[in-house]
Amino acid sequence: MVLNAELKSINPILVHRPRDRTHPHTEVKLSAENLDTLKFLCREMIGKKDREKINSGIKLFQLLTERGKLGPQNPEFVSECLRQIQRHDLAEKLRNFETESAKPEDEPSDTEKVKLDLATEVIAENLIRGWRKLGRKLGVKDVKLESISKKHPSDIEETVVQLLKEWRKSVGAEAQTQKLLEALRACQFNLTADKVEERLKENGY
């Protein structure tokens, strides 16, 4: 079946505002086998009876949206499922489209961005373990944490950098250095929080 209709149906869910450009998936085909496999991968959040009723990607995506597994800030579950059926092209396009669709007004101020960049450097340098704990405290979903871990299995510093990038992307303008400091202290990472504050003061913040 052609994925045109399915992806157009979830287009308003994935983006914050109308776009003139065509969704990157509109000319890609999703086979019946692909759909069956995706349904199987979603078995933990979609019951057997509901799965049996799904005969198109539209219905599958609608159910995933209703159950909080697909939205403007969390395309990762669907992306991961697409990767598991070897549709890396679709997974990457979905991820890129979601990233490019963020509105400028959903970002912190330029000053706050600089502060967050400084904080990220310090945390990446000092947080040897416990990055998952910090991620959960910041509200990053487990499926996203698992994806980050797989991409950088032996590089903790890069893992932390990607974690904080994901957090900033997911909360938009609400990404504030103070919230990051509060999360660090809530996780008992007080030494790291102290070092972040020191770095900020050194740079005039």
mmCIF file with all atom_site columns, C-alpha atoms in Angstrom:
data_model
loop_
_atom_site.group_PDB
_atom_site.id
_atom_site.type_symbol
_atom_site.label_atom_id
_atom_site.label_alt_id
_atom_site.label_comp_id
_atom_site.label_asym_id
_atom_site.label_entity_id
_atom_site.label_seq_id
_atom_site.pdbx_PDB_ins_code
_atom_site.Cartn_x
_atom_site.Cartn_y
_atom_site.Cartn_z
_atom_site.occupancy
_atom_site.B_iso_or_equiv
_atom_site.pdbx_formal_charge
_atom_site.auth_seq_id
_atom_site.auth_comp_id
_atom_site.auth_asym_id
_atom_site.auth_atom_id
_atom_site.pdbx_PDB_model_num
ATOM 1   C CA . MET A 1 1   ? 0.000  0.000  0.000  1.00 0.00 ? 1   MET A CA 1
ATOM 2   C CA . VAL A 1 2   ? 1.186  3.519  -0.663 1.00 0.00 ? 2   VAL A CA 1
ATOM 3   C CA . LEU A 1 3   ? 2.249  5.430  2.408  1.00 0.00 ? 3   LEU A CA 1
ATOM 4   C CA . ASN A 1 4   ? 1.006  8.715  0.928  1.00 0.00 ? 4   ASN A CA 1
ATOM 5   C CA . ALA A 1 5   ? -2.346 8.743  2.723  1.00 0.00 ? 5   ALA A CA 1
ATOM 6   C CA . GLU A 1 6   ? -1.026 7.330  5.966  1.00 0.00 ? 6   GLU A CA 1
ATOM 7   C CA . LEU A 1 7   ? 1.704  9.927  6.415  1.00 0.00 ? 7   LEU A CA 1
ATOM 8   C CA . LYS A 1 8   ? -0.558 12.774 5.339  1.00 0.00 ? 8   LYS A CA 1
ATOM 9   C CA . SER A 1 9   ? -2.988 11.689 8.044  1.00 0.00 ? 9   SER A CA 1
ATOM 10  C CA . ILE A 1 10  ? -0.367 12.083 10.769 1.00 0.00 ? 10  ILE A CA 1
ATOM 11  C CA . ASN A 1 11  ? 1.264  15.143 9.207  1.00 0.00 ? 11  ASN A CA 1
ATOM 12  C CA . PRO A 1 12  ? -0.692 17.575 11.449 1.00 0.00 ? 12  PRO A CA 1
ATOM 13  C CA . ILE A 1 13  ? 0.424  15.555 14.469 1.00 0.00 ? 13  ILE A CA 1
ATOM 14  C CA . LEU A 1 14  ? 4.096  15.655 13.612 1.00 0.00 ? 14  LEU A CA 1
ATOM 15  C CA . VAL A 1 15  ? 4.358  19.355 12.809 1.00 0.00 ? 15  VAL A CA 1
ATOM 16  C CA . HIS A 1 16  ? 3.431  22.506 14.686 1.00 0.00 ? 16  HIS A CA 1
ATOM 17  C CA . ARG A 1 17  ? 2.132  24.523 11.741 1.00 0.00 ? 17  ARG A CA 1
ATOM 18  C CA . PRO A 1 18  ? 1.201  24.054 8.074  1.00 0.00 ? 18  PRO A CA 1
ATOM 19  C CA . ARG A 1 19  ? 4.082  23.648 5.660  1.00 0.00 ? 19  ARG A CA 1
ATOM 20  C CA . ASP A 1 20  ? 4.223  24.181 1.926  1.00 0.00 ? 20  ASP A CA 1
ATOM 21  C CA . ARG A 1 21  ? 6.845  21.507 1.433  1.00 0.00 ? 21  ARG A CA 1
ATOM 22  C CA . THR A 1 22  ? 5.843  17.905 0.812  1.00 0.00 ? 22  THR A CA 1
ATOM 23  C CA . HIS A 1 23  ? 6.225  15.380 3.561  1.00 0.00 ? 23  HIS A CA 1
ATOM 24  C CA . PRO A 1 24  ? 9.327  13.264 2.798  1.00 0.00 ? 24  PRO A CA 1
ATOM 25  C CA . HIS A 1 25  ? 7.406  9.982  3.027  1.00 0.00 ? 25  HIS A CA 1
ATOM 26  C CA . THR A 1 26  ? 4.633  10.723 0.566  1.00 0.00 ? 26  THR A CA 1
ATOM 27  C CA . GLU A 1 27  ? 6.149  8.794  -2.331 1.00 0.00 ? 27  GLU A CA 1
ATOM 28  C CA . VAL A 1 28  ? 7.361  5.803  -0.310 1.00 0.00 ? 28  VAL A CA 1
ATOM 29  C CA . LYS A 1 29  ? 5.572  2.448  -0.250 1.00 0.00 ? 29  LYS A CA 1
ATOM 30  C CA . LEU A 1 30  ? 4.831  0.434  2.878  1.00 0.00 ? 30  LEU A CA 1
ATOM 31  C CA . SER A 1 31  ? 4.243  -3.230 2.108  1.00 0.00 ? 31  SER A CA 1
ATOM 32  C CA . ALA A 1 32  ? 1.617  -5.404 3.783  1.00 0.00 ? 32  ALA A CA 1
ATOM 33  C CA . GLU A 1 33  ? 4.474  -7.327 5.392  1.00 0.00 ? 33  GLU A CA 1
ATOM 34  C CA . ASN A 1 34  ? 5.890  -4.082 6.780  1.00 0.00 ? 34  ASN A CA 1
ATOM 35  C CA . LEU A 1 35  ? 2.506  -3.187 8.271  1.00 0.00 ? 35  LEU A CA 1
ATOM 36  C CA . ASP A 1 36  ? 2.091  -6.623 9.873  1.00 0.00 ? 36  ASP A CA 1
ATOM 37  C CA . THR A 1 37  ? 5.542  -6.374 11.428 1.00 0.00 ? 37  THR A CA 1
ATOM 38  C CA . LEU A 1 38  ? 4.859  -2.869 12.741 1.00 0.00 ? 38  LEU A CA 1
ATOM 39  C CA . LYS A 1 39  ? 1.635  -4.121 14.315 1.00 0.00 ? 39  LYS A CA 1
ATOM 40  C CA . PHE A 1 40  ? 3.577  -6.920 15.995 1.00 0.00 ? 40  PHE A CA 1
ATOM 41  C CA . LEU A 1 41  ? 6.150  -4.456 17.351 1.00 0.00 ? 41  LEU A CA 1
ATOM 42  C CA . CYS A 1 42  ? 3.298  -2.418 18.835 1.00 0.00 ? 42  CYS A CA 1
ATOM 43  C CA . ARG A 1 43  ? 1.705  -5.411 20.569 1.00 0.00 ? 43  ARG A CA 1
ATOM 44  C CA . GLU A 1 44  ? 2.533  -4.164 24.083 1.00 0.00 ? 44  GLU A CA 1
ATOM 45  C CA . MET A 1 45  ? 0.489  -0.976 23.693 1.00 0.00 ? 45  MET A CA 1
ATOM 46  C CA . ILE A 1 46  ? -2.155 -2.205 21.242 1.00 0.00 ? 46  ILE A CA 1
ATOM 47  C CA . GLY A 1 47  ? -4.263 -5.211 22.221 1.00 0.00 ? 47  GLY A CA 1
ATOM 48  C CA . LYS A 1 48  ? -4.857 -8.200 19.960 1.00 0.00 ? 48  LYS A CA 1
ATOM 49  C CA . LYS A 1 49  ? -8.437 -7.213 19.083 1.00 0.00 ? 49  LYS A CA 1
ATOM 50  C CA . ASP A 1 50  ? -7.400 -3.698 18.118 1.00 0.00 ? 50  ASP A CA 1
ATOM 51  C CA . ARG A 1 51  ? -4.452 -5.002 16.099 1.00 0.00 ? 51  ARG A CA 1
ATOM 52  C CA . GLU A 1 52  ? -6.749 -7.284 14.125 1.00 0.00 ? 52  GLU A CA 1
ATOM 53  C CA . LYS A 1 53  ? -8.833 -4.247 13.118 1.00 0.00 ? 53  LYS A CA 1
ATOM 54  C CA . ILE A 1 54  ? -5.821 -2.358 11.775 1.00 0.00 ? 54  ILE A CA 1
ATOM 55  C CA . ASN A 1 55  ? -5.662 -2.704 7.990  1.00 0.00 ? 55  ASN A CA 1
ATOM 56  C CA . SER A 1 56  ? -3.753 0.462  7.139  1.00 0.00 ? 56  SER A CA 1
ATOM 57  C CA . GLY A 1 57  ? -0.980 2.662  8.393  1.00 0.00 ? 57  GLY A CA 1
ATOM 58  C CA . ILE A 1 58  ? -3.550 5.406  9.040  1.00 0.00 ? 58  ILE A CA 1
ATOM 59  C CA . LYS A 1 59  ? -5.301 3.370  11.734 1.00 0.00 ? 59  LYS A CA 1
ATOM 60  C CA . LEU A 1 60  ? -2.024 2.253  13.257 1.00 0.00 ? 60  LEU A CA 1
ATOM 61  C CA . PHE A 1 61  ? -0.691 5.809  13.510 1.00 0.00 ? 61  PHE A CA 1
ATOM 62  C CA . GLN A 1 62  ? -3.991 7.065  14.924 1.00 0.00 ? 62  GLN A CA 1
ATOM 63  C CA . LEU A 1 63  ? -3.916 4.464  17.683 1.00 0.00 ? 63  LEU A CA 1
ATOM 64  C CA . LEU A 1 64  ? -0.281 5.230  18.485 1.00 0.00 ? 64  LEU A CA 1
ATOM 65  C CA . THR A 1 65  ? -1.139 8.920  18.704 1.00 0.00 ? 65  THR A CA 1
ATOM 66  C CA . GLU A 1 66  ? -4.075 8.249  21.035 1.00 0.00 ? 66  GLU A CA 1
ATOM 67  C CA . ARG A 1 67  ? -1.771 6.234  23.291 1.00 0.00 ? 67  ARG A CA 1
ATOM 68  C CA . GLY A 1 68  ? 0.936  8.871  23.422 1.00 0.00 ? 68  GLY A CA 1
ATOM 69  C CA . LYS A 1 69  ? 3.463  7.058  21.237 1.00 0.00 ? 69  LYS A CA 1
ATOM 70  C CA . LEU A 1 70  ? 3.434  9.513  18.339 1.00 0.00 ? 70  LEU A CA 1
ATOM 71  C CA . GLY A 1 71  ? 3.392  13.297 18.438 1.00 0.00 ? 71  GLY A CA 1
ATOM 72  C CA . PRO A 1 72  ? 5.382  16.438 17.611 1.00 0.00 ? 72  PRO A CA 1
ATOM 73  C CA . GLN A 1 73  ? 7.930  15.753 20.330 1.00 0.00 ? 73  GLN A CA 1
ATOM 74  C CA . ASN A 1 74  ? 8.044  11.970 20.342 1.00 0.00 ? 74  ASN A CA 1
ATOM 75  C CA . PRO A 1 75  ? 8.420  10.423 16.895 1.00 0.00 ? 75  PRO A CA 1
ATOM 76  C CA . GLU A 1 76  ? 11.158 8.170  18.282 1.00 0.00 ? 76  GLU A CA 1
ATOM 77  C CA . PHE A 1 77  ? 9.019  5.091  19.007 1.00 0.00 ? 77  PHE A CA 1
ATOM 78  C CA . VAL A 1 78  ? 7.773  4.946  15.422 1.00 0.00 ? 78  VAL A CA 1
ATOM 79  C CA . SER A 1 79  ? 11.284 5.697  14.134 1.00 0.00 ? 79  SER A CA 1
ATOM 80  C CA . GLU A 1 80  ? 12.691 2.807  16.159 1.00 0.00 ? 80  GLU A CA 1
ATOM 81  C CA . CYS A 1 81  ? 10.018 0.432  14.831 1.00 0.00 ? 81  CYS A CA 1
ATOM 82  C CA . LEU A 1 82  ? 10.841 1.499  11.276 1.00 0.00 ? 82  LEU A CA 1
ATOM 83  C CA . ARG A 1 83  ? 14.508 0.782  11.922 1.00 0.00 ? 83  ARG A CA 1
ATOM 84  C CA . GLN A 1 84  ? 13.632 -2.688 13.186 1.00 0.00 ? 84  GLN A CA 1
ATOM 85  C CA . ILE A 1 85  ? 11.915 -3.530 9.901  1.00 0.00 ? 85  ILE A CA 1
ATOM 86  C CA . GLN A 1 86  ? 15.007 -2.250 8.083  1.00 0.00 ? 86  GLN A CA 1
ATOM 87  C CA . ARG A 1 87  ? 13.273 0.919  6.845  1.00 0.00 ? 87  ARG A CA 1
ATOM 88  C CA . HIS A 1 88  ? 16.124 3.141  7.980  1.00 0.00 ? 88  HIS A CA 1
ATOM 89  C CA . ASP A 1 89  ? 15.305 5.563  5.178  1.00 0.00 ? 89  ASP A CA 1
ATOM 90  C CA . LEU A 1 90  ? 11.854 6.239  6.597  1.00 0.00 ? 90  LEU A CA 1
ATOM 91  C CA . ALA A 1 91  ? 13.116 6.424  10.168 1.00 0.00 ? 91  ALA A CA 1
ATOM 92  C CA . GLU A 1 92  ? 15.721 9.024  9.266  1.00 0.00 ? 92  GLU A CA 1
ATOM 93  C CA . LYS A 1 93  ? 13.307 11.079 7.175  1.00 0.00 ? 93  LYS A CA 1
ATOM 94  C CA . LEU A 1 94  ? 10.737 11.065 9.975  1.00 0.00 ? 94  LEU A CA 1
ATOM 95  C CA . ARG A 1 95  ? 13.342 12.199 12.470 1.00 0.00 ? 95  ARG A CA 1
ATOM 96  C CA . ASN A 1 96  ? 14.700 14.924 10.176 1.00 0.00 ? 96  ASN A CA 1
ATOM 97  C CA . PHE A 1 97  ? 11.236 16.182 9.275  1.00 0.00 ? 97  PHE A CA 1
ATOM 98  C CA . GLU A 1 98  ? 10.272 16.492 12.940 1.00 0.00 ? 98  GLU A CA 1
ATOM 99  C CA . THR A 1 99  ? 13.493 18.348 13.748 1.00 0.00 ? 99  THR A CA 1
ATOM 100 C CA . GLU A 1 100 ? 13.161 20.770 10.834 1.00 0.00 ? 100 GLU A CA 1
ATOM 101 C CA . SER A 1 101 ? 9.534  21.493 11.695 1.00 0.00 ? 101 SER A CA 1
ATOM 102 C CA . ALA A 1 102 ? 10.257 23.069 15.077 1.00 0.00 ? 102 ALA A CA 1
ATOM 103 C CA . LYS A 1 103 ? 9.272  26.731 15.243 1.00 0.00 ? 103 LYS A CA 1
ATOM 104 C CA . PRO A 1 104 ? 11.922 29.337 16.126 1.00 0.00 ? 104 PRO A CA 1
ATOM 105 C CA . GLU A 1 105 ? 9.659  30.594 18.914 1.00 0.00 ? 105 GLU A CA 1
ATOM 106 C CA . ASP A 1 106 ? 9.898  27.152 20.499 1.00 0.00 ? 106 ASP A CA 1
ATOM 107 C CA . GLU A 1 107 ? 13.560 27.775 21.283 1.00 0.00 ? 107 GLU A CA 1
ATOM 108 C CA . PRO A 1 108 ? 15.106 29.447 24.352 1.00 0.00 ? 108 PRO A CA 1
ATOM 109 C CA . SER A 1 109 ? 16.573 32.946 24.104 1.00 0.00 ? 109 SER A CA 1
ATOM 110 C CA . ASP A 1 110 ? 20.070 33.338 22.664 1.00 0.00 ? 110 ASP A CA 1
ATOM 111 C CA . THR A 1 111 ? 21.442 34.039 26.157 1.00 0.00 ? 111 THR A CA 1
ATOM 112 C CA . GLU A 1 112 ? 19.815 30.912 27.534 1.00 0.00 ? 112 GLU A CA 1
ATOM 113 C CA . LYS A 1 113 ? 21.217 28.865 24.649 1.00 0.00 ? 113 LYS A CA 1
ATOM 114 C CA . VAL A 1 114 ? 24.751 29.975 25.541 1.00 0.00 ? 114 VAL A CA 1
ATOM 115 C CA . LYS A 1 115 ? 24.176 29.066 29.191 1.00 0.00 ? 115 LYS A CA 1
ATOM 116 C CA . LEU A 1 116 ? 22.782 25.664 28.214 1.00 0.00 ? 116 LEU A CA 1
ATOM 117 C CA . ASP A 1 117 ? 25.761 25.023 25.937 1.00 0.00 ? 117 ASP A CA 1
ATOM 118 C CA . LEU A 1 118 ? 28.146 25.802 28.807 1.00 0.00 ? 118 LEU A CA 1
ATOM 119 C CA . ALA A 1 119 ? 26.177 23.562 31.152 1.00 0.00 ? 119 ALA A CA 1
ATOM 120 C CA . THR A 1 120 ? 26.203 20.747 28.595 1.00 0.00 ? 120 THR A CA 1
ATOM 121 C CA . GLU A 1 121 ? 29.997 20.918 28.312 1.00 0.00 ? 121 GLU A CA 1
ATOM 122 C CA . VAL A 1 122 ? 30.449 20.664 32.074 1.00 0.00 ? 122 VAL A CA 1
ATOM 123 C CA . ILE A 1 123 ? 27.924 17.862 32.544 1.00 0.00 ? 123 ILE A CA 1
ATOM 124 C CA . ALA A 1 124 ? 29.396 15.825 29.679 1.00 0.00 ? 124 ALA A CA 1
ATOM 125 C CA . GLU A 1 125 ? 32.865 16.210 31.205 1.00 0.00 ? 125 GLU A CA 1
ATOM 126 C CA . ASN A 1 126 ? 31.815 15.226 34.726 1.00 0.00 ? 126 ASN A CA 1
ATOM 127 C CA . LEU A 1 127 ? 28.828 12.876 34.619 1.00 0.00 ? 127 LEU A CA 1
ATOM 128 C CA . ILE A 1 128 ? 30.580 9.502  34.461 1.00 0.00 ? 128 ILE A CA 1
ATOM 129 C CA . ARG A 1 129 ? 27.518 7.440  35.345 1.00 0.00 ? 129 ARG A CA 1
ATOM 130 C CA . GLY A 1 130 ? 23.881 8.076  36.049 1.00 0.00 ? 130 GLY A CA 1
ATOM 131 C CA . TRP A 1 131 ? 23.003 9.750  32.760 1.00 0.00 ? 131 TRP A CA 1
ATOM 132 C CA . ARG A 1 132 ? 19.830 7.666  32.442 1.00 0.00 ? 132 ARG A CA 1
ATOM 133 C CA . LYS A 1 133 ? 18.742 8.819  35.898 1.00 0.00 ? 133 LYS A CA 1
ATOM 134 C CA . LEU A 1 134 ? 19.245 12.431 34.849 1.00 0.00 ? 134 LEU A CA 1
ATOM 135 C CA . GLY A 1 135 ? 17.402 11.817 31.585 1.00 0.00 ? 135 GLY A CA 1
ATOM 136 C CA . ARG A 1 136 ? 14.360 10.395 33.372 1.00 0.00 ? 136 ARG A CA 1
ATOM 137 C CA . LYS A 1 137 ? 14.371 13.288 35.835 1.00 0.00 ? 137 LYS A CA 1
ATOM 138 C CA . LEU A 1 138 ? 14.308 15.650 32.848 1.00 0.00 ? 138 LEU A CA 1
ATOM 139 C CA . GLY A 1 139 ? 11.368 13.740 31.363 1.00 0.00 ? 139 GLY A CA 1
ATOM 140 C CA . VAL A 1 140 ? 13.157 12.024 28.475 1.00 0.00 ? 140 VAL A CA 1
ATOM 141 C CA . LYS A 1 141 ? 11.295 8.850  27.519 1.00 0.00 ? 141 LYS A CA 1
ATOM 142 C CA . ASP A 1 142 ? 12.892 5.424  28.008 1.00 0.00 ? 142 ASP A CA 1
ATOM 143 C CA . VAL A 1 143 ? 12.676 4.568  24.305 1.00 0.00 ? 143 VAL A CA 1
ATOM 144 C CA . LYS A 1 144 ? 14.699 7.696  23.545 1.00 0.00 ? 144 LYS A CA 1
ATOM 145 C CA . LEU A 1 145 ? 17.259 6.839  26.241 1.00 0.00 ? 145 LEU A CA 1
ATOM 146 C CA . GLU A 1 146 ? 17.660 3.380  24.723 1.00 0.00 ? 146 GLU A CA 1
ATOM 147 C CA . SER A 1 147 ? 18.127 4.847  21.253 1.00 0.00 ? 147 SER A CA 1
ATOM 148 C CA . ILE A 1 148 ? 20.820 7.247  22.503 1.00 0.00 ? 148 ILE A CA 1
ATOM 149 C CA . SER A 1 149 ? 22.583 4.413  24.322 1.00 0.00 ? 149 SER A CA 1
ATOM 150 C CA . LYS A 1 150 ? 22.715 2.247  21.181 1.00 0.00 ? 150 LYS A CA 1
ATOM 151 C CA . LYS A 1 151 ? 24.185 5.065  19.109 1.00 0.00 ? 151 LYS A CA 1
ATOM 152 C CA . HIS A 1 152 ? 27.051 5.728  21.534 1.00 0.00 ? 152 HIS A CA 1
ATOM 153 C CA . PRO A 1 153 ? 27.602 2.498  23.513 1.00 0.00 ? 153 PRO A CA 1
ATOM 154 C CA . SER A 1 154 ? 31.195 3.255  24.516 1.00 0.00 ? 154 SER A CA 1
ATOM 155 C CA . ASP A 1 155 ? 31.294 7.061  24.550 1.00 0.00 ? 155 ASP A CA 1
ATOM 156 C CA . ILE A 1 156 ? 29.670 8.355  27.739 1.00 0.00 ? 156 ILE A CA 1
ATOM 157 C CA . GLU A 1 157 ? 30.560 11.976 27.056 1.00 0.00 ? 157 GLU A CA 1
ATOM 158 C CA . GLU A 1 158 ? 28.866 11.960 23.652 1.00 0.00 ? 158 GLU A CA 1
ATOM 159 C CA . THR A 1 159 ? 25.925 10.067 25.157 1.00 0.00 ? 159 THR A CA 1
ATOM 160 C CA . VAL A 1 160 ? 25.393 12.850 27.691 1.00 0.00 ? 160 VAL A CA 1
ATOM 161 C CA . VAL A 1 161 ? 25.662 15.504 24.974 1.00 0.00 ? 161 VAL A CA 1
ATOM 162 C CA . GLN A 1 162 ? 23.007 13.736 22.891 1.00 0.00 ? 162 GLN A CA 1
ATOM 163 C CA . LEU A 1 163 ? 20.796 13.275 25.952 1.00 0.00 ? 163 LEU A CA 1
ATOM 164 C CA . LEU A 1 164 ? 20.804 16.995 26.698 1.00 0.00 ? 164 LEU A CA 1
ATOM 165 C CA . LYS A 1 165 ? 20.233 17.827 23.028 1.00 0.00 ? 165 LYS A CA 1
ATOM 166 C CA . GLU A 1 166 ? 17.183 15.581 23.050 1.00 0.00 ? 166 GLU A CA 1
ATOM 167 C CA . TRP A 1 167 ? 15.892 17.183 26.250 1.00 0.00 ? 167 TRP A CA 1
ATOM 168 C CA . ARG A 1 168 ? 16.304 20.672 24.802 1.00 0.00 ? 168 ARG A CA 1
ATOM 169 C CA . LYS A 1 169 ? 14.541 19.657 21.602 1.00 0.00 ? 169 LYS A CA 1
ATOM 170 C CA . SER A 1 170 ? 11.647 18.036 23.470 1.00 0.00 ? 170 SER A CA 1
ATOM 171 C CA . VAL A 1 171 ? 10.875 20.983 25.754 1.00 0.00 ? 171 VAL A CA 1
ATOM 172 C CA . GLY A 1 172 ? 11.686 23.838 23.366 1.00 0.00 ? 172 GLY A CA 1
ATOM 173 C CA . ALA A 1 173 ? 11.591 27.270 24.983 1.00 0.00 ? 173 ALA A CA 1
ATOM 174 C CA . GLU A 1 174 ? 11.107 25.667 28.391 1.00 0.00 ? 174 GLU A CA 1
ATOM 175 C CA . ALA A 1 175 ? 14.709 24.415 28.335 1.00 0.00 ? 175 ALA A CA 1
ATOM 176 C CA . GLN A 1 176 ? 16.258 26.517 31.086 1.00 0.00 ? 176 GLN A CA 1
ATOM 177 C CA . THR A 1 177 ? 19.620 26.173 32.811 1.00 0.00 ? 177 THR A CA 1
ATOM 178 C CA . GLN A 1 178 ? 17.916 26.484 36.192 1.00 0.00 ? 178 GLN A CA 1
ATOM 179 C CA . LYS A 1 179 ? 15.749 23.443 35.458 1.00 0.00 ? 179 LYS A CA 1
ATOM 180 C CA . LEU A 1 180 ? 18.858 21.522 34.477 1.00 0.00 ? 180 LEU A CA 1
ATOM 181 C CA . LEU A 1 181 ? 20.551 22.462 37.752 1.00 0.00 ? 181 LEU A CA 1
ATOM 182 C CA . GLU A 1 182 ? 17.460 21.444 39.710 1.00 0.00 ? 182 GLU A CA 1
ATOM 183 C CA . ALA A 1 183 ? 17.407 18.057 37.968 1.00 0.00 ? 183 ALA A CA 1
ATOM 184 C CA . LEU A 1 184 ? 21.100 17.497 38.735 1.00 0.00 ? 184 LEU A CA 1
ATOM 185 C CA . ARG A 1 185 ? 20.587 18.232 42.423 1.00 0.00 ? 185 ARG A CA 1
ATOM 186 C CA . ALA A 1 186 ? 17.433 16.095 42.554 1.00 0.00 ? 186 ALA A CA 1
ATOM 187 C CA . CYS A 1 187 ? 19.600 13.210 41.291 1.00 0.00 ? 187 CYS A CA 1
ATOM 188 C CA . GLN A 1 188 ? 22.224 14.011 43.964 1.00 0.00 ? 188 GLN A CA 1
ATOM 189 C CA . PHE A 1 189 ? 24.731 15.097 41.322 1.00 0.00 ? 189 PHE A CA 1
ATOM 190 C CA . ASN A 1 190 ? 25.595 18.104 43.465 1.00 0.00 ? 190 ASN A CA 1
ATOM 191 C CA . LEU A 1 191 ? 29.278 18.304 42.550 1.00 0.00 ? 191 LEU A CA 1
ATOM 192 C CA . THR A 1 192 ? 28.426 18.461 38.863 1.00 0.00 ? 192 THR A CA 1
ATOM 193 C CA . ALA A 1 193 ? 25.772 21.104 39.557 1.00 0.00 ? 193 ALA A CA 1
ATOM 194 C CA . ASP A 1 194 ? 28.338 23.147 41.505 1.00 0.00 ? 194 ASP A CA 1
ATOM 195 C CA . LYS A 1 195 ? 30.752 22.958 38.591 1.00 0.00 ? 195 LYS A CA 1
ATOM 196 C CA . VAL A 1 196 ? 28.049 24.116 36.186 1.00 0.00 ? 196 VAL A CA 1
ATOM 197 C CA . GLU A 1 197 ? 27.361 27.143 38.379 1.00 0.00 ? 197 GLU A CA 1
ATOM 198 C CA . GLU A 1 198 ? 31.085 27.904 38.576 1.00 0.00 ? 198 GLU A CA 1
ATOM 199 C CA . ARG A 1 199 ? 31.441 27.757 34.780 1.00 0.00 ? 199 ARG A CA 1
ATOM 200 C CA . LEU A 1 200 ? 28.463 30.067 34.356 1.00 0.00 ? 200 LEU A CA 1
ATOM 201 C CA . LYS A 1 201 ? 29.934 32.600 36.795 1.00 0.00 ? 201 LYS A CA 1
ATOM 202 C CA . GLU A 1 202 ? 33.293 32.455 35.018 1.00 0.00 ? 202 GLU A CA 1
ATOM 203 C CA . ASN A 1 203 ? 31.502 33.446 31.823 1.00 0.00 ? 203 ASN A CA 1
ATOM 204 C CA . GLY A 1 204 ? 29.522 36.271 33.357 1.00 0.00 ? 204 GLY A CA 1
ATOM 205 C CA . TYR A 1 205 ? 26.286 34.430 34.066 1.00 0.00 ? 205 TYR A CA 1
#
